[in-house]
Amino acid sequence: AGAALLTVILFTLYIFHGIRRNIQLNKELVLAKQRAEDLASVKEEFLANMSHEIRTPLNAIIGYSERLSQTELDKKQGEFISAVQKSSDLLLATVNDILDFSKIEAGKLRIDAIPFEPAAVVREVVDTLQLHAEKKHLALQYDTSSIDDLFVTGDPIRLKQILINLTGNGVKFTDSGFVKIICTRVDDGENIVLKYQVADTGMGIEQDKQDLIFDAFSQADASATRRFSGTGLGLAICKKLVELQNGSINVESQPEEGSVFTVVIPYLPANEERVTYVKQVAGKPNVEQIKDKHILLVDDDEYNIQLTRM
Ligand code: ADP
């Protein structure tokens, strides 16, 4: 009986010890969670501040060097300013990639749902990169014939970002031939589904690297990338942006023959009234309409105010 009593006492003590330990661990867990949440919000705040602190002076550097390049310069000065422009453009692209990636990681990136014309976005992408392609003697083409005049509800800015990234890569990794954007409808009965294909005749990607390139910071060929520059974030951002829109992205490629990146995104139809409105306000601003008008510009950066005034 004594031994049994002793066992019961020991067992009870053991249980109490277990409960105390459990409570203690729970407390530590709550504290650790709080700390992690605090750190995450500090990181987000830091990135938001950095975004402003880096982009504001960069904006001034890019703006003023553009103005400077339009003044009369001798050959050497022209070369110097061109180097400043190229370097600051590259820096801006890198900063934008890092900030976008962090924003997506923090779950802070929202996808818009507004009426827009996908074919117009494709045309804008081609306009943006045309000069870049011409410099490399590449043909930059597009085919939107099956979606011309179609309006859908979705996010035009993010679509443009994805297509600029893929098409920009196409131009970057192609030395001769063409880069082409083809857009077709592949509806699934419920949604309007659009398929965007970006094809190039460039260096291609080895089979075993094709999944890897969608991971952050990864590049298929380190030596090629040193030649071409880049952060390895572009495709990771594209993948996240496509997934946030319930879509998919993949690549088919043969080394030395070229690559085809395919993005599929489902959309809701666009409301007719909204489309009419968007069509009315779209287009280039009419300079005559804003001539002699006063504009109030609010900015905390003196240089950027001066730049806008110019
Ligand atoms: P970055 O272009 O900044 O290196 P990306 O994430 O856009 O980063 O691309 C990752 C890698 O995928 C590139 O470094 C390159 O090796 C490969 N890649 C992407 N697009 C192409 C393409 N069109 N042709 C060949 N390789 C490509």
Short mmCIF file of C-alpha atoms and ligand atoms in Angstrom, two decimals:
data_model
loop_
_atom_site.label_atom_id
_atom_site.label_comp_id
_atom_site.label_asym_id
_atom_site.label_seq_id
_atom_site.Cartn_x
_atom_site.Cartn_y
_atom_site.Cartn_z
CA ALA A 1 0.00 0.00 0.00
CA GLY A 2 2.93 2.30 0.88
CA ALA A 3 4.58 1.67 -2.43
CA ALA A 4 1.30 2.24 -4.26
CA LEU A 5 0.75 5.53 -2.40
CA LEU A 6 4.29 6.63 -3.21
CA THR A 7 3.74 5.79 -6.89
CA VAL A 8 0.49 7.79 -6.94
CA ILE A 9 2.21 10.78 -5.28
CA LEU A 10 5.16 10.62 -7.69
CA PHE A 11 2.83 10.26 -10.66
CA THR A 12 0.71 13.23 -9.50
CA LEU A 13 3.86 15.33 -9.07
CA TYR A 14 5.01 14.29 -12.53
CA ILE A 15 1.65 15.32 -14.03
CA PHE A 16 1.77 18.72 -12.28
CA HIS A 17 5.31 19.22 -13.48
CA GLY A 18 4.15 18.41 -17.02
CA ILE A 19 1.27 20.88 -16.78
CA ARG A 20 3.56 23.64 -15.45
CA ARG A 21 6.04 23.02 -18.20
CA ASN A 22 3.27 23.11 -20.75
CA ILE A 23 2.04 26.46 -19.47
CA GLN A 24 5.60 27.80 -19.53
CA LEU A 25 6.14 26.58 -23.11
CA ASN A 26 2.85 28.11 -24.18
CA LYS A 27 3.92 31.46 -22.75
CA GLU A 28 7.24 31.26 -24.59
CA LEU A 29 5.44 30.35 -27.79
CA VAL A 30 3.11 33.35 -27.51
CA LEU A 31 6.11 35.62 -26.86
CA ALA A 32 8.06 34.16 -29.80
CA LYS A 33 5.05 34.59 -32.10
CA GLN A 34 4.65 38.19 -30.97
CA ARG A 35 8.35 38.81 -31.59
CA ALA A 36 8.17 37.26 -35.04
CA GLU A 37 5.14 39.41 -35.91
CA ASP A 38 6.90 42.53 -34.63
CA LEU A 39 9.96 41.69 -36.72
CA ALA A 40 7.82 41.09 -39.81
CA SER A 41 6.14 44.46 -39.42
CA VAL A 42 9.50 46.19 -38.84
CA LYS A 43 10.76 44.55 -42.03
CA GLU A 44 7.72 45.71 -43.98
CA GLU A 45 8.03 49.23 -42.62
CA PHE A 46 11.74 49.25 -43.42
CA LEU A 47 11.06 48.15 -46.99
CA ALA A 48 8.31 50.72 -47.45
CA ASN A 49 10.70 53.45 -46.23
CA MET A 50 13.55 52.13 -48.34
CA SER A 51 11.27 52.09 -51.34
CA HIS A 52 10.66 55.80 -50.89
CA GLU A 53 14.21 56.69 -49.87
CA ILE A 54 15.79 54.88 -52.81
CA ARG A 55 13.30 55.68 -55.53
CA THR A 56 13.06 59.41 -54.82
CA PRO A 57 16.74 60.27 -55.41
CA LEU A 58 16.90 57.75 -58.27
CA ASN A 59 13.97 59.49 -59.89
CA ALA A 60 15.84 62.78 -59.65
CA ILE A 61 19.05 61.25 -61.06
CA ILE A 62 17.18 59.71 -64.00
CA GLY A 63 15.14 62.85 -64.65
CA TYR A 64 18.04 65.30 -64.48
CA SER A 65 20.34 63.14 -66.59
CA GLU A 66 17.61 62.94 -69.22
CA ARG A 67 17.32 66.73 -69.19
CA LEU A 68 21.09 67.06 -69.30
CA SER A 69 21.33 64.70 -72.28
CA GLN A 70 18.96 67.01 -74.17
CA THR A 71 21.29 69.97 -73.77
CA GLU A 72 24.27 70.66 -76.00
CA LEU A 73 27.10 68.34 -74.99
CA ASP A 74 30.42 67.41 -76.54
CA LYS A 75 31.13 63.77 -77.42
CA LYS A 76 32.82 62.87 -74.13
CA GLN A 77 30.11 64.51 -72.04
CA GLY A 78 27.47 62.65 -74.08
CA GLU A 79 29.19 59.36 -73.34
CA PHE A 80 29.42 60.16 -69.62
CA ILE A 81 25.77 61.07 -69.32
CA SER A 82 24.77 57.99 -71.28
CA ALA A 83 26.71 55.85 -68.77
CA VAL A 84 24.91 57.58 -65.87
CA GLN A 85 21.55 56.96 -67.57
CA LYS A 86 22.19 53.29 -68.30
CA SER A 87 23.49 52.63 -64.78
CA SER A 88 20.62 54.39 -63.06
CA ASP A 89 18.04 52.61 -65.23
CA LEU A 90 19.61 49.29 -64.26
CA LEU A 91 19.68 50.27 -60.61
CA LEU A 92 16.02 51.29 -60.73
CA ALA A 93 15.05 47.97 -62.33
CA THR A 94 16.95 46.05 -59.64
CA VAL A 95 15.45 48.09 -56.80
CA ASN A 96 11.97 47.65 -58.27
CA ASP A 97 12.45 43.88 -58.52
CA ILE A 98 13.65 43.57 -54.92
CA LEU A 99 10.88 45.76 -53.57
CA ASP A 100 8.19 43.99 -55.60
CA PHE A 101 9.42 40.61 -54.49
CA SER A 102 9.43 41.65 -50.81
CA LYS A 103 5.96 43.11 -51.16
CA ILE A 104 4.63 39.87 -52.64
CA GLU A 105 6.39 37.82 -49.95
CA ALA A 106 4.79 40.00 -47.26
CA GLY A 107 1.37 39.36 -48.87
CA LYS A 108 1.00 43.09 -49.47
CA LEU A 109 0.48 43.02 -53.20
CA ARG A 110 -3.15 43.42 -54.29
CA ILE A 111 -4.49 42.39 -57.67
CA ASP A 112 -6.89 44.87 -59.28
CA ALA A 113 -10.20 43.94 -60.91
CA ILE A 114 -10.91 46.64 -63.47
CA PRO A 115 -12.10 46.54 -67.10
CA PHE A 116 -9.28 46.67 -69.62
CA GLU A 117 -8.34 45.65 -73.14
CA PRO A 118 -5.62 42.94 -73.09
CA ALA A 119 -4.65 43.55 -76.75
CA ALA A 120 -3.89 47.19 -75.85
CA VAL A 121 -1.59 46.01 -73.06
CA VAL A 122 0.27 43.75 -75.52
CA ARG A 123 0.68 46.71 -77.92
CA GLU A 124 2.02 48.88 -75.08
CA VAL A 125 4.56 46.19 -74.17
CA VAL A 126 5.75 46.01 -77.79
CA ASP A 127 5.98 49.84 -77.96
CA THR A 128 8.02 49.91 -74.75
CA LEU A 129 10.56 47.32 -75.93
CA GLN A 130 10.65 48.09 -79.67
CA LEU A 131 13.70 50.34 -79.49
CA HIS A 132 15.52 47.86 -77.31
CA ALA A 133 14.86 45.07 -79.87
CA GLU A 134 15.86 47.29 -82.80
CA LYS A 135 19.21 47.99 -81.17
CA LYS A 136 19.89 44.23 -81.27
CA HIS A 137 18.49 43.96 -84.83
CA LEU A 138 15.71 41.69 -83.59
CA ALA A 139 12.16 41.67 -84.95
CA LEU A 140 9.64 42.26 -82.16
CA GLN A 141 6.24 41.05 -83.30
CA TYR A 142 2.80 40.39 -81.85
CA ASP A 143 -0.41 38.69 -82.82
CA THR A 144 -3.55 39.68 -80.94
CA SER A 145 -5.94 39.15 -83.87
CA SER A 146 -8.16 36.74 -81.94
CA ILE A 147 -8.64 39.09 -78.96
CA ASP A 148 -8.76 42.52 -80.59
CA ASP A 149 -11.59 44.65 -79.10
CA LEU A 150 -12.07 42.18 -76.23
CA PHE A 151 -12.47 43.76 -72.78
CA VAL A 152 -12.13 41.73 -69.57
CA THR A 153 -12.06 42.45 -65.83
CA GLY A 154 -8.61 42.01 -64.34
CA ASP A 155 -5.32 43.71 -63.60
CA PRO A 156 -3.74 45.44 -66.63
CA ILE A 157 -0.73 46.79 -64.71
CA ARG A 158 0.34 43.37 -63.46
CA LEU A 159 -0.26 41.86 -66.91
CA LYS A 160 2.01 44.49 -68.41
CA GLN A 161 4.65 43.82 -65.76
CA ILE A 162 4.59 40.07 -66.55
CA LEU A 163 4.74 40.57 -70.32
CA ILE A 164 7.49 43.22 -70.11
CA ASN A 165 9.52 40.83 -68.01
CA LEU A 166 9.08 37.85 -70.34
CA THR A 167 9.50 39.87 -73.53
CA GLY A 168 12.46 41.77 -72.04
CA ASN A 169 14.09 38.41 -71.24
CA GLY A 170 13.34 37.26 -74.80
CA VAL A 171 15.16 40.27 -76.20
CA LYS A 172 17.97 39.94 -73.65
CA PHE A 173 18.68 36.26 -74.34
CA THR A 174 18.28 36.36 -78.15
CA ASP A 175 21.09 37.42 -80.48
CA SER A 176 19.36 36.94 -83.81
CA GLY A 177 15.87 36.22 -85.12
CA PHE A 178 12.68 37.40 -83.44
CA VAL A 179 10.69 37.72 -80.25
CA LYS A 180 6.94 37.37 -80.59
CA ILE A 181 3.94 37.76 -78.28
CA ILE A 182 0.89 35.75 -79.27
CA CYS A 183 -2.38 36.03 -77.40
CA THR A 184 -5.31 33.64 -77.84
CA ARG A 185 -8.58 32.79 -76.10
CA VAL A 186 -8.85 29.40 -74.43
CA ASP A 187 -12.09 29.83 -72.43
CA ASP A 188 -13.01 27.10 -69.96
CA GLY A 189 -16.79 27.54 -70.16
CA GLU A 190 -16.91 29.50 -66.90
CA ASN A 191 -14.33 32.28 -67.36
CA ILE A 192 -12.72 34.11 -70.22
CA VAL A 193 -9.29 32.52 -70.27
CA LEU A 194 -6.42 34.15 -72.15
CA LYS A 195 -3.19 32.50 -73.15
CA TYR A 196 -0.16 34.74 -73.68
CA GLN A 197 2.86 33.17 -75.33
CA VAL A 198 6.22 34.87 -75.55
CA ALA A 199 8.42 33.06 -78.06
CA ASP A 200 12.03 33.79 -78.98
CA THR A 201 14.76 32.33 -81.17
CA GLY A 202 17.44 32.83 -78.53
CA MET A 203 19.89 30.74 -76.54
CA GLY A 204 17.20 28.54 -74.93
CA ILE A 205 17.32 26.82 -71.54
CA GLU A 206 18.58 23.34 -70.65
CA GLN A 207 15.81 20.87 -69.68
CA ASP A 208 17.08 20.44 -66.09
CA LYS A 209 17.14 24.21 -65.50
CA GLN A 210 13.62 24.87 -66.76
CA ASP A 211 11.85 24.47 -63.39
CA LEU A 212 14.65 26.12 -61.46
CA ILE A 213 14.50 29.47 -63.24
CA PHE A 214 11.13 30.29 -61.62
CA ASP A 215 12.78 30.24 -58.16
CA ALA A 216 13.98 33.51 -56.65
CA PHE A 217 17.59 34.51 -57.44
CA SER A 218 18.18 31.52 -59.73
CA GLN A 219 19.70 31.84 -63.16
CA ALA A 220 20.08 29.07 -65.73
CA ASP A 221 23.59 29.96 -66.78
CA ALA A 222 25.73 32.05 -64.47
CA SER A 223 28.26 32.92 -67.17
CA ALA A 224 25.52 34.03 -69.61
CA THR A 225 23.90 36.11 -66.91
CA ARG A 226 27.13 37.84 -66.08
CA ARG A 227 27.20 38.79 -69.73
CA PHE A 228 23.56 39.89 -69.67
CA SER A 229 23.14 41.16 -66.08
CA GLY A 230 20.02 40.66 -63.95
CA THR A 231 18.96 39.66 -60.45
CA GLY A 232 17.25 36.35 -61.16
CA LEU A 233 14.07 37.74 -59.60
CA GLY A 234 12.09 38.52 -62.76
CA LEU A 235 10.59 35.07 -63.36
CA ALA A 236 9.99 34.49 -59.62
CA ILE A 237 7.97 37.72 -59.58
CA CYS A 238 6.13 36.72 -62.78
CA LYS A 239 5.23 33.35 -61.28
CA LYS A 240 3.87 34.92 -58.09
CA LEU A 241 1.94 37.57 -60.03
CA VAL A 242 0.40 34.91 -62.28
CA GLU A 243 -0.54 32.73 -59.31
CA LEU A 244 -2.11 35.69 -57.50
CA GLN A 245 -4.39 35.94 -60.57
CA ASN A 246 -5.23 32.20 -60.37
CA GLY A 247 -3.23 31.55 -63.51
CA SER A 248 -0.28 29.41 -64.51
CA ILE A 249 3.09 29.90 -66.18
CA ASN A 250 5.46 27.45 -67.83
CA VAL A 251 8.29 27.25 -70.32
CA GLU A 252 9.17 25.01 -73.26
CA SER A 253 12.66 25.41 -74.58
CA GLN A 254 15.45 23.84 -76.61
CA PRO A 255 19.03 25.03 -76.06
CA GLU A 256 20.29 27.06 -79.04
CA GLU A 257 16.82 27.04 -80.62
CA GLY A 258 14.73 29.30 -78.42
CA SER A 259 12.10 29.39 -75.70
CA VAL A 260 8.34 29.78 -75.41
CA PHE A 261 6.98 31.09 -72.12
CA THR A 262 3.24 30.49 -71.74
CA VAL A 263 1.04 32.37 -69.27
CA VAL A 264 -2.62 31.46 -68.82
CA ILE A 265 -4.89 33.80 -66.83
CA PRO A 266 -8.66 33.50 -66.23
CA TYR A 267 -10.73 36.71 -66.29
CA LEU A 268 -14.28 37.76 -65.55
CA PRO A 269 -16.20 39.44 -68.37
CA ALA A 270 -16.19 43.25 -68.36
CA ASN A 271 -19.33 45.20 -67.59
CA GLU A 272 -20.55 47.00 -70.77
CA GLU A 273 -21.17 50.35 -69.07
CA ARG A 274 -17.71 50.39 -67.55
CA VAL A 275 -16.16 49.48 -70.89
CA THR A 276 -17.91 52.43 -72.56
CA TYR A 277 -16.59 54.67 -69.78
CA VAL A 278 -13.04 53.34 -70.05
CA LYS A 279 -13.13 53.80 -73.84
CA GLN A 280 -14.24 57.41 -73.37
CA VAL A 281 -11.48 58.38 -70.97
CA ALA A 282 -8.76 56.28 -72.61
CA GLY A 283 -6.26 57.61 -75.07
CA LYS A 284 -3.60 60.23 -74.90
CA PRO A 285 -4.35 63.35 -72.84
CA ASN A 286 -5.32 66.26 -75.02
CA VAL A 287 -2.68 68.97 -74.55
CA GLU A 288 -5.12 71.68 -75.65
CA GLN A 289 -7.42 70.77 -72.76
CA ILE A 290 -4.77 71.33 -70.11
CA LYS A 291 -3.09 74.36 -71.69
CA ASP A 292 -3.23 77.43 -69.40
CA LYS A 293 -4.60 75.34 -66.52
CA HIS A 294 -2.97 75.46 -63.10
CA ILE A 295 -1.70 72.28 -61.54
CA LEU A 296 -1.07 71.82 -57.83
CA LEU A 297 1.84 69.49 -57.23
CA VAL A 298 2.61 68.27 -53.72
CA ASP A 299 5.93 66.56 -53.06
CA ASP A 300 8.43 66.64 -50.21
CA ASP A 301 11.37 66.43 -52.59
CA GLU A 302 12.56 69.73 -53.96
CA TYR A 303 14.44 68.21 -56.89
CA ASN A 304 11.47 66.23 -58.06
CA ILE A 305 9.28 69.35 -57.90
CA GLN A 306 11.79 71.25 -60.04
CA LEU A 307 12.00 68.35 -62.44
CA THR A 308 8.23 68.15 -62.87
CA ARG A 309 8.08 71.91 -63.34
CA MET A 310 10.63 71.66 -66.17
P1 ADP B 1 17.27 37.61 -64.76
O1 ADP B 1 16.82 37.81 -66.18
O2 ADP B 1 17.30 38.88 -63.96
O3 ADP B 1 18.52 36.80 -64.63
P2 ADP B 1 14.85 36.01 -64.52
O4 ADP B 1 14.18 35.45 -63.32
O5 ADP B 1 14.05 36.88 -65.42
O6 ADP B 1 16.14 36.74 -64.02
O7 ADP B 1 15.40 34.79 -65.37
C1 ADP B 1 16.11 33.75 -64.71
C2 ADP B 1 17.00 33.04 -65.68
O8 ADP B 1 16.22 32.30 -66.62
C3 ADP B 1 17.87 33.94 -66.53
O9 ADP B 1 19.05 34.32 -65.86
C4 ADP B 1 18.18 33.03 -67.72
O10 ADP B 1 19.22 32.14 -67.39
C5 ADP B 1 16.89 32.23 -67.87
N1 ADP B 1 15.99 32.80 -68.90
C6 ADP B 1 14.89 33.55 -68.69
N2 ADP B 1 14.29 33.87 -69.86
C7 ADP B 1 15.03 33.31 -70.84
C8 ADP B 1 14.92 33.27 -72.28
N3 ADP B 1 13.93 33.89 -72.93
N4 ADP B 1 15.89 32.59 -72.96
C9 ADP B 1 16.90 31.97 -72.31
N5 ADP B 1 17.05 31.96 -70.96
C10 ADP B 1 16.13 32.62 -70.22
#
